[in-house]
Amino acid sequence: MRHRSVHRHPLLLLFVGLLLACDAIARRLTARRAAAPHLVHPAR
């Protein structure tokens, strides 16, 4: 039982890692935008 679930573990870790990374980047961007709004320029 325990050994079978190990096969799915790397994919779950990778998926969760990507989600956490995206969330961390989004939070960092929003924090930077809130801290220094004059440094942020629309990319249009």
Short mmCIF file of C-alpha atoms in Angstrom, two decimals:
data_model
loop_
_atom_site.label_atom_id
_atom_site.label_comp_id
_atom_site.label_asym_id
_atom_site.label_seq_id
_atom_site.Cartn_x
_atom_site.Cartn_y
_atom_site.Cartn_z
CA MET A 1 0.00 0.00 0.00
CA ARG A 2 2.59 2.51 1.11
CA HIS A 3 5.02 1.60 -1.68
CA ARG A 4 2.36 1.93 -4.38
CA SER A 5 1.48 5.50 -3.39
CA VAL A 6 5.15 6.47 -3.75
CA HIS A 7 4.85 6.25 -7.54
CA ARG A 8 2.31 9.09 -7.64
CA HIS A 9 4.21 11.18 -5.13
CA PRO A 10 6.79 12.85 -7.47
CA LEU A 11 4.05 14.06 -9.83
CA LEU A 12 2.03 15.45 -6.94
CA LEU A 13 5.11 17.15 -5.49
CA LEU A 14 5.97 18.65 -8.88
CA PHE A 15 2.40 19.85 -9.42
CA VAL A 16 2.14 21.36 -5.93
CA GLY A 17 5.60 22.88 -6.37
CA LEU A 18 4.52 24.61 -9.57
CA LEU A 19 1.36 25.92 -7.91
CA LEU A 20 3.32 27.21 -4.91
CA ALA A 21 5.91 28.82 -7.19
CA CYS A 22 3.22 30.59 -9.24
CA ASP A 23 1.47 31.71 -6.06
CA ALA A 24 4.72 32.98 -4.55
CA ILE A 25 5.57 34.92 -7.72
CA ALA A 26 2.07 36.40 -7.86
CA ARG A 27 2.26 37.45 -4.20
CA ARG A 28 5.71 38.94 -4.74
CA LEU A 29 4.49 40.93 -7.75
CA THR A 30 1.40 42.18 -5.93
CA ALA A 31 3.47 43.08 -2.87
CA ARG A 32 6.00 44.94 -5.03
CA ARG A 33 3.17 46.66 -6.90
CA ALA A 34 1.56 47.75 -3.63
CA ALA A 35 4.88 48.86 -2.13
CA ALA A 36 6.10 50.79 -5.19
CA PRO A 37 3.24 51.53 -7.63
CA HIS A 38 5.34 54.14 -9.44
CA LEU A 39 7.82 51.44 -10.55
CA VAL A 40 5.14 49.37 -12.25
CA HIS A 41 4.29 50.28 -15.84
CA PRO A 42 1.65 48.57 -18.01
CA ALA A 43 3.27 46.37 -20.66
CA ARG A 44 0.85 47.66 -23.31
#
